[in-house]
């Protein structure tokens, strides 16, 4: 499972949301790289009211969350209803739309990471 | 720890509020004009005496401060445009104070103003920042409620708070709004049970965690202390102030703002300690952000916040008066004027000019600001301590 992330060809920094230059070294040599995007679910919330109810009426309530990737990138993503804070997840493009979704990694030995 | 030079000889005066309305057909420029007119009436100055103009607004379309000089036939020798929303009031104060101190302007009008029609808030959110359009809207288009629900969920869990702790902030502020005719929700008492039973917006945020968008303006004047004395104005000095942007960007979820990076510098510059403050005016787009400022500005440790909020009375007559006009949670959020509300209310309390009830004996007030949720947190933070001079 991979996700296209913007990476700096000069210093290797990954960044999200995409920027015009590298957030670390300010290089313009940025490329979209298919990467395994693995991280930890650090916060979750449930959207009941949208500013665009017409577009999202059928998908509400919608669970969203913040995932902290190992590459020091943080992303707001769609989160499965049964995902637990602290679980390890992998990210991928959700079908039909511009969203990214988290998939809980099925590793029974993986213990939730501390939030601190 | 860098500490700025003191604001010697600079005074802040003439708190002005253009009454809030839920919606308005008046333009943002019209609200700025009414605020300016109010500043002239309050000070006795003529328009020509205002030689500095600092403005913040979201709804002036293509116009900025420079266009306003033509709208109002003014010829100032110093202008500022401060598009940082919730931090813009204190940032305007800081810039105006240095301009006056250095002689670049004699009297600076600082104004935050916005209009509101039923669609303007959705339009503003739709086009608020590059990042929010690309990376927040696809997730149910929750607006700022999305990122702040995530911040709230994480903050409650990590620091051992309950929803009721945040509810105490919302409920106390509603009580504080009771005497303030400008608070759009001031006539509607709020109980903790009602707060807890409110419908969910973006859980864990419920209805009374969210501000109501509205139209209005907030303003004040900055000038020399001598000028304020000559005009016979009740004024305040700036004991200390700080600002910081994009602090702690390495935190996966925001648990603190730039205030915690600069709190020591703020108290050091002021020569004061938190216990010296008679009332605290935080930015309050959401109760959790008010709680975050209380801890970041050194009133209590984050792990002690729950106990702090239970043990202190946040009402005007209480031992920790917080957002004494009702804050945005009870007044409404008049766009960028919401970023002026804390400093204007601080000025009102230390100069004895509240719209609602006076904090008994208030001499020192702290105001703080928080602006611009471009992705998952606000980037701009600022704080100032005002001390009444009369």
Coordinates of N, CA and C in Angstrom, one line a residue, chain B residues 152-339:
Chain B
X152 N -9.3 19.4 20.1 CA -10.1 19.3 21.4 C -10.0 17.8 21.8
X153 N -10.3 16.9 20.9 CA -10.3 15.4 21.3 C -8.9 15.0 21.9
X154 N -7.9 15.5 21.3 CA -6.5 15.1 21.7 C -6.2 15.8 23.1
X155 N -6.6 17.0 23.2 CA -6.3 17.8 24.4 C -7.0 17.3 25.6
X156 N -8.3 16.9 25.4 CA -9.0 16.4 26.6 C -8.4 15.1 27.1
X157 N -8.1 14.2 26.1 CA -7.6 12.9 26.5 C -6.2 13.0 27.1
X158 N -5.4 13.8 26.5 CA -4.0 13.9 26.9 C -3.8 14.5 28.2
X159 N -4.6 15.5 28.5 CA -4.4 16.3 29.8 C -5.5 16.0 30.8
X160 N -6.3 15.0 30.5 CA -7.3 14.5 31.6 C -8.4 15.5 31.8
X161 N -8.9 16.2 30.8 CA -10.0 17.0 31.0 C -11.3 16.3 30.5
X162 N -12.4 16.8 31.0 CA -13.7 16.3 30.6 C -14.4 17.4 29.8
X163 N -15.4 17.0 29.0 CA -16.2 18.1 28.3 C -16.7 19.1 29.2
X164 N -17.1 18.7 30.4 CA -17.7 19.6 31.4 C -16.7 20.7 31.8
X165 N -15.4 20.3 31.8 CA -14.4 21.4 32.1 C -14.4 22.5 31.1
X166 N -14.5 22.1 29.8 CA -14.6 23.2 28.8 C -16.0 23.9 28.9
X167 N -17.0 23.1 29.3 CA -18.3 23.7 29.5 C -18.3 24.8 30.5
X168 N -17.5 24.6 31.5 CA -17.4 25.7 32.6 C -17.0 27.0 32.0
X169 N -16.1 27.0 30.9 CA -15.7 28.2 30.3 C -16.9 28.8 29.5
X170 N -17.6 28.0 28.7 CA -18.7 28.5 27.9 C -19.8 29.0 28.8
X171 N -20.1 28.3 29.9 CA -21.2 28.7 30.8 C -20.8 30.0 31.6
X172 N -19.6 30.1 32.0 CA -19.2 31.3 32.8 C -19.2 32.5 31.8
X173 N -18.7 32.3 30.6 CA -18.7 33.5 29.6 C -20.1 33.9 29.3
X174 N -21.1 33.0 29.3 CA -22.4 33.4 29.0 C -23.0 34.2 30.2
X175 N -22.6 33.8 31.4 CA -23.0 34.6 32.5 C -22.4 36.0 32.4
X176 N -21.1 36.1 32.0 CA -20.5 37.4 31.9 C -21.1 38.3 30.8
X177 N -21.7 37.7 29.8 CA -22.3 38.4 28.7 C -23.7 39.0 29.2
X178 N -24.2 38.6 30.3 CA -25.5 39.0 30.7 C -25.8 40.5 30.7
X179 N -24.7 41.3 31.1 CA -24.9 42.7 31.2 C -24.5 43.5 29.9
X180 N -24.0 42.7 28.9 CA -23.5 43.4 27.7 C -24.5 43.4 26.6
X181 N -25.0 44.6 26.3 CA -26.0 44.7 25.3 C -25.5 44.3 23.9
X182 N -24.2 44.3 23.7 CA -23.6 44.0 22.4 C -23.5 42.5 22.2
X183 N -23.7 41.7 23.3 CA -23.5 40.2 23.1 C -24.7 39.6 22.5
X184 N -24.6 39.1 21.3 CA -25.8 38.6 20.6 C -26.5 37.5 21.4
X185 N -25.8 36.8 22.2 CA -26.4 35.7 22.9 C -26.5 36.0 24.4
X186 N -26.2 37.2 24.8 CA -26.2 37.6 26.2 C -27.5 37.4 26.9
X187 N -28.6 37.5 26.2 CA -29.9 37.3 26.9 C -30.3 35.9 27.0
X188 N -29.5 35.0 26.5 CA -29.9 33.5 26.6 C -29.0 32.8 27.6
X189 N -29.4 32.7 28.8 CA -28.6 32.0 29.8 C -28.2 30.6 29.3
X190 N -27.1 30.1 29.8 CA -26.6 28.7 29.4 C -26.2 28.0 30.6
X191 N -26.8 26.8 30.8 CA -26.4 25.9 31.9 C -25.5 24.9 31.5
X192 N -24.8 24.3 32.4 CA -23.8 23.2 32.1 C -24.6 22.0 31.4
X193 N -25.8 21.7 32.0 CA -26.6 20.6 31.4 C -26.9 20.9 29.9
X194 N -27.3 22.2 29.6 CA -27.6 22.5 28.2 C -26.4 22.4 27.4
X195 N -25.2 22.8 27.9 CA -24.0 22.7 27.1 C -23.7 21.3 26.8
X196 N -23.8 20.4 27.8 CA -23.5 19.0 27.6 C -24.5 18.3 26.7
X197 N -25.8 18.8 26.6 CA -26.8 18.1 25.9 C -27.0 18.7 24.4
X198 N -26.1 19.6 24.1 CA -26.2 20.3 22.8 C -25.9 19.3 21.7
X199 N -26.5 19.5 20.5 CA -26.2 18.6 19.4 C -24.8 18.7 18.9
X200 N -24.3 17.5 18.4 CA -22.9 17.5 18.0 C -22.7 18.2 16.7
X201 N -21.6 18.9 16.5 CA -21.2 19.6 15.2 C -20.1 18.7 14.6
X202 N -18.9 18.8 15.2 CA -17.9 17.8 14.8 C -17.4 17.3 16.2
X203 N -17.9 16.1 16.5 CA -17.5 15.6 17.9 C -16.0 15.5 18.1
X204 N -15.5 15.9 19.2 CA -16.3 16.2 20.5 C -16.8 17.6 20.6
X205 N -16.8 18.4 19.5 CA -17.4 19.8 19.6 C -18.9 19.7 19.4
X206 N -19.6 20.4 20.3 CA -21.0 20.5 20.2 C -21.4 22.0 20.0
X207 N -22.7 22.2 19.9 CA -23.1 23.6 19.5 C -22.5 24.7 20.3
X208 N -22.4 24.6 21.6 CA -22.0 25.7 22.4 C -20.5 25.8 22.5
X209 N -19.8 24.9 21.8 CA -18.3 25.1 21.6 C -18.0 26.0 20.5
X210 N -19.0 26.3 19.7 CA -18.7 27.0 18.4 C -19.2 28.4 18.5
X211 N -18.5 29.3 17.8 CA -19.0 30.7 17.8 C -20.0 30.9 16.7
X212 N -20.8 32.0 16.8 CA -21.7 32.3 15.8 C -21.2 33.5 15.0
X213 N -21.0 33.3 13.7 CA -20.5 34.3 12.8 C -21.5 35.5 12.8
X214 N -20.9 36.7 12.8 CA -21.8 37.9 12.8 C -21.0 39.1 12.2
X215 N -21.6 40.3 12.1 CA -21.0 41.5 11.6 C -20.7 42.4 12.7
X216 N -19.6 43.2 12.6 CA -19.4 44.2 13.7 C -18.0 44.7 13.6
X217 N -17.6 45.6 14.5 CA -16.2 46.2 14.5 C -15.8 46.5 15.9
X218 N -14.5 46.4 16.1 CA -13.8 46.7 17.4 C -12.6 47.7 17.1
X219 N -12.4 48.6 17.9 CA -11.3 49.6 17.6 C -10.8 50.3 18.8
X220 N -9.6 50.8 18.7 CA -9.0 51.6 19.8 C -7.9 52.6 19.2
X221 N -7.5 53.5 20.0 CA -6.4 54.5 19.5 C -5.2 54.2 20.3
X222 N -4.0 54.5 19.6 CA -2.7 54.4 20.2 C -2.1 55.8 20.0
X223 N -1.6 56.4 21.1 CA -1.0 57.7 21.0 C 0.0 57.9 22.2
X224 N 0.7 59.0 22.2 CA 1.6 59.2 23.4 C 0.8 59.5 24.6
X225 N 1.4 59.2 25.8 CA 0.7 59.4 27.0 C 0.4 60.9 27.2
X226 N 1.3 61.7 26.8 CA 1.1 63.2 26.9 C -0.2 63.6 26.1
X227 N -0.3 63.0 24.9 CA -1.5 63.4 24.1 C -2.8 62.9 24.8
X228 N -2.7 61.7 25.3 CA -3.9 61.1 26.0 C -4.3 62.0 27.2
X229 N -3.3 62.5 27.9 CA -3.5 63.3 29.0 C -4.1 64.7 28.6
X230 N -3.5 65.2 27.5 CA -4.0 66.5 27.0 C -5.5 66.4 26.6
X231 N -5.8 65.3 26.1 CA -7.2 65.1 25.6 C -8.1 64.6 26.7
X232 N -7.6 64.4 27.9 CA -8.4 64.0 29.1 C -8.9 62.6 28.9
X233 N -8.2 61.7 28.2 CA -8.7 60.4 28.0 C -8.3 59.4 29.1
X234 N -9.2 58.5 29.5 CA -8.8 57.4 30.3 C -8.0 56.4 29.4
X235 N -6.8 56.1 29.9 CA -5.9 55.3 29.1 C -5.2 54.2 29.8
X236 N -4.5 53.4 29.0 CA -3.7 52.3 29.6 C -2.3 52.3 29.0
X237 N -1.4 51.8 29.8 CA 0.0 51.6 29.2 C 0.1 50.1 28.8
X238 N 1.0 49.8 27.9 CA 1.3 48.5 27.5 C 2.5 48.0 28.4
X239 N 2.2 47.1 29.3 CA 3.2 46.7 30.3 C 4.1 45.7 29.6
X240 N 3.6 44.9 28.7 CA 4.4 43.9 27.9 C 3.6 43.3 26.8
X241 N 4.3 42.8 25.8 CA 3.6 42.1 24.7 C 4.5 41.2 23.9
X242 N 4.0 40.2 23.3 CA 4.7 39.3 22.5 C 3.9 38.8 21.3
X243 N 4.6 38.3 20.3 CA 3.9 37.6 19.3 C 4.8 36.5 18.7
X244 N 4.2 35.5 18.1 CA 5.0 34.3 17.6 C 4.2 33.6 16.6
X245 N 4.8 33.2 15.5 CA 4.1 32.6 14.4 C 4.6 31.2 14.1
X246 N 3.7 30.3 13.8 CA 4.0 28.9 13.4 C 4.9 28.2 14.4
X247 N 4.6 28.4 15.7 CA 5.4 27.8 16.8 C 5.1 26.3 16.9
X248 N 6.0 25.5 17.3 CA 5.9 24.1 17.6 C 5.2 23.4 16.4
X249 N 5.7 23.7 15.2 CA 5.1 23.0 14.0 C 5.4 21.6 14.0
X250 N 6.3 21.1 14.9 CA 6.6 19.7 14.9 C 5.6 18.9 15.7
X251 N 4.8 19.6 16.5 CA 3.7 18.8 17.3 C 2.7 18.2 16.3
X252 N 2.5 16.9 16.4 CA 1.5 16.3 15.4 C 0.1 16.9 15.6
X253 N -0.3 17.2 16.8 CA -1.6 17.9 17.0 C -1.2 19.0 17.9
X254 N -1.9 20.2 17.7 CA -1.5 21.3 18.5 C -1.9 21.1 20.0
X255 N -1.0 21.2 20.9 CA -1.3 21.1 22.3 C -0.9 22.4 23.0
X256 N -0.2 23.3 22.2 CA 0.3 24.6 22.8 C 0.4 25.6 21.6
X257 N 0.5 26.8 22.0 CA 0.7 27.9 21.0 C 1.9 28.6 21.3
X258 N 2.2 29.6 20.4 CA 3.4 30.4 20.6 C 3.5 31.1 22.0
X259 N 2.3 31.3 22.6 CA 2.4 31.9 24.0 C 3.3 31.2 24.9
X260 N 3.3 29.9 24.8 CA 4.2 29.1 25.8 C 5.7 29.3 25.5
X261 N 6.0 29.7 24.3 CA 7.3 30.0 23.9 C 7.8 31.3 24.5
X262 N 6.8 32.2 24.6 CA 7.1 33.6 25.0 C 6.6 34.1 26.3
X263 N 5.9 33.2 27.0 CA 5.3 33.7 28.3 C 6.3 34.3 29.2
X264 N 7.5 33.7 29.3 CA 8.5 34.2 30.3 C 8.9 35.6 29.8
X265 N 9.1 35.8 28.5 CA 9.5 37.1 28.0 C 8.4 38.2 28.3
X266 N 7.1 37.7 28.2 CA 6.0 38.6 28.4 C 6.0 39.1 29.9
X267 N 6.0 38.1 30.8 CA 6.0 38.5 32.3 C 7.2 39.2 32.7
X268 N 8.4 38.9 32.1 CA 9.6 39.6 32.4 C 9.5 41.0 32.0
X269 N 9.1 41.3 30.7 CA 9.0 42.6 30.2 C 8.0 43.5 31.1
X270 N 6.9 42.8 31.5 CA 5.9 43.5 32.3 C 6.4 43.7 33.7
X271 N 7.3 42.9 34.2 CA 7.7 43.0 35.6 C 6.5 42.6 36.5
X272 N 5.7 41.7 36.0 CA 4.5 41.2 36.7 C 4.5 39.7 36.8
X273 N 3.7 39.1 37.6 CA 3.5 37.7 37.6 C 2.0 37.5 37.4
X274 N 1.6 36.2 37.0 CA 0.2 36.0 36.7 C -0.8 36.4 37.8
X275 N -0.4 36.3 39.0 CA -1.3 36.6 40.1 C -1.6 38.1 40.2
X276 N -0.8 38.9 39.5 CA -1.1 40.4 39.4 C -2.2 40.8 38.5
X277 N -2.6 39.8 37.7 CA -3.6 40.2 36.6 C -5.1 40.1 37.2
X278 N -5.8 41.2 36.9 CA -7.2 41.2 37.5 C -8.2 40.6 36.6
X279 N -8.0 40.5 35.3 CA -8.9 39.8 34.4 C -8.1 39.3 33.2
X280 N -8.6 38.2 32.6 CA -7.9 37.6 31.5 C -8.9 37.5 30.3
X281 N -8.4 38.1 29.1 CA -9.2 38.1 27.9 C -8.5 37.2 26.9
X282 N -8.9 36.0 26.7 CA -8.3 35.1 25.8 C -9.1 35.1 24.4
X283 N -8.4 34.7 23.4 CA -9.1 34.4 22.2 C -10.0 33.2 22.4
X284 N -11.2 33.1 22.0 CA -12.1 32.0 22.4 C -12.9 31.5 21.2
X285 N -12.2 31.2 20.1 CA -12.9 30.6 19.0 C -13.5 29.2 19.4
X286 N -12.9 28.6 20.3 CA -13.4 27.3 20.9 C -12.9 27.3 22.4
X287 N -13.7 26.7 23.3 CA -13.3 26.7 24.7 C -11.9 26.1 24.9
X288 N -11.5 25.1 24.2 CA -10.2 24.4 24.4 C -9.1 25.4 24.1
X289 N -9.3 26.4 23.2 CA -8.3 27.3 22.9 C -8.1 28.3 24.1
X290 N -9.2 28.7 24.7 CA -9.1 29.5 25.9 C -8.4 28.8 27.0
X291 N -8.7 27.5 27.1 CA -8.0 26.7 28.2 C -6.5 26.6 27.8
X292 N -6.2 26.4 26.6 CA -4.8 26.3 26.1 C -4.0 27.6 26.5
X293 N -4.7 28.8 26.3 CA -4.0 30.0 26.6 C -3.8 30.2 28.1
X294 N -4.8 29.8 28.9 CA -4.6 29.9 30.4 C -3.4 29.1 30.8
X295 N -3.1 28.0 30.2 CA -1.9 27.2 30.6 C -0.7 27.8 30.0
X296 N -0.7 28.1 28.7 CA 0.5 28.5 28.0 C 1.0 29.9 28.5
X297 N 0.0 30.7 29.1 CA 0.5 32.0 29.6 C 0.8 31.9 31.1
X298 N 0.9 30.7 31.6 CA 1.5 30.4 32.9 C 0.6 30.6 34.1
X299 N -0.7 30.5 33.8 CA -1.6 30.6 35.0 C -1.8 29.2 35.6
X300 N -1.6 28.2 34.8 CA -1.5 26.8 35.5 C -1.0 25.8 34.5
X301 N -0.5 24.7 35.0 CA 0.1 23.6 34.2 C -1.1 22.9 33.5
X302 N -0.8 22.4 32.3 CA -1.9 21.8 31.5 C -2.5 20.6 32.2
X303 N -1.7 19.8 32.9 CA -2.2 18.7 33.6 C -3.1 19.1 34.8
X304 N -3.0 20.4 35.2 CA -3.8 20.9 36.3 C -5.0 21.7 35.8
X305 N -5.2 21.7 34.5 CA -6.3 22.6 34.0 C -7.6 22.2 34.5
X306 N -7.9 20.9 34.5 CA -9.2 20.4 34.9 C -9.5 20.9 36.3
X307 N -8.6 20.7 37.2 CA -8.8 21.2 38.6 C -8.9 22.7 38.6
X308 N -8.1 23.4 37.8 CA -8.1 24.8 37.8 C -9.5 25.4 37.4
X309 N -10.0 24.7 36.3 CA -11.3 25.2 35.8 C -12.5 24.9 36.8
X310 N -12.3 23.8 37.6 CA -13.3 23.5 38.6 C -13.2 24.4 39.9
X311 N -11.9 24.8 40.2 CA -11.7 25.5 41.5 C -11.9 27.0 41.3
X312 N -11.8 27.5 40.1 CA -11.9 28.9 40.0 C -13.2 29.4 39.4
X313 N -13.7 30.5 39.8 CA -14.9 31.1 39.3 C -14.5 32.1 38.2
X314 N -14.9 31.8 37.0 CA -14.5 32.5 35.8 C -15.4 33.7 35.5
X315 N -16.3 34.0 36.4 CA -17.3 35.1 36.2 C -16.6 36.4 36.6
X316 N -17.3 37.5 36.2 CA -16.8 38.8 36.5 C -16.5 39.0 37.9
X317 N -17.4 38.5 38.8 CA -17.2 38.7 40.2 C -16.4 37.6 40.8
X318 N -15.9 36.7 40.0 CA -15.2 35.5 40.6 C -13.7 35.8 40.8
X319 N -12.9 34.8 41.1 CA -11.5 35.0 41.4 C -10.6 34.8 40.2
X320 N -11.2 34.5 39.1 CA -10.4 34.4 37.8 C -11.3 34.9 36.7
X321 N -11.6 36.2 36.6 CA -12.5 36.7 35.6 C -12.0 36.5 34.2
X322 N -12.7 35.7 33.4 CA -12.3 35.3 32.0 C -13.3 35.8 31.0
X323 N -12.7 36.5 30.0 CA -13.6 36.9 28.8 C -14.8 37.6 29.4
X324 N -14.6 38.8 30.0 CA -15.6 39.4 30.8 C -16.7 40.1 30.0
X325 N -16.6 40.2 28.7 CA -17.7 40.7 27.9 C -18.6 39.5 27.4
X326 N -18.1 38.3 27.7 CA -18.8 37.1 27.1 C -18.0 36.4 26.1
X327 N -17.0 37.1 25.6 CA -16.1 36.6 24.5 C -16.9 36.3 23.2
X328 N -16.2 35.8 22.3 CA -16.9 35.5 21.0 C -17.9 34.4 21.1
X329 N -17.8 33.5 22.1 CA -18.7 32.5 22.3 C -20.1 33.0 22.7
X330 N -20.1 34.2 23.3 CA -21.4 34.8 23.6 C -21.8 36.1 22.9
X331 N -20.7 36.8 22.4 CA -21.0 38.0 21.6 C -21.3 37.7 20.2
X332 N -20.6 36.6 19.7 CA -20.6 36.3 18.2 C -19.2 36.6 17.7
X333 N -18.8 36.1 16.6 CA -17.5 36.3 16.0 C -17.7 37.2 14.8
X334 N -17.3 38.5 15.0 CA -17.5 39.4 13.9 C -16.2 39.4 13.1
X335 N -15.8 38.3 12.5 CA -14.7 38.2 11.7 C -13.4 38.7 12.4
X336 N -12.7 39.6 11.7 CA -11.4 40.0 12.3 C -11.6 40.8 13.6
X337 N -12.8 41.4 13.7 CA -13.1 42.1 15.0 C -13.0 41.2 16.2
X338 N -13.2 39.9 15.9 CA -13.1 38.9 17.0 C -11.6 38.9 17.5
X339 N -10.7 39.2 16.6 CA -9.3 39.3 17.0 C -8.9 40.5 17.7

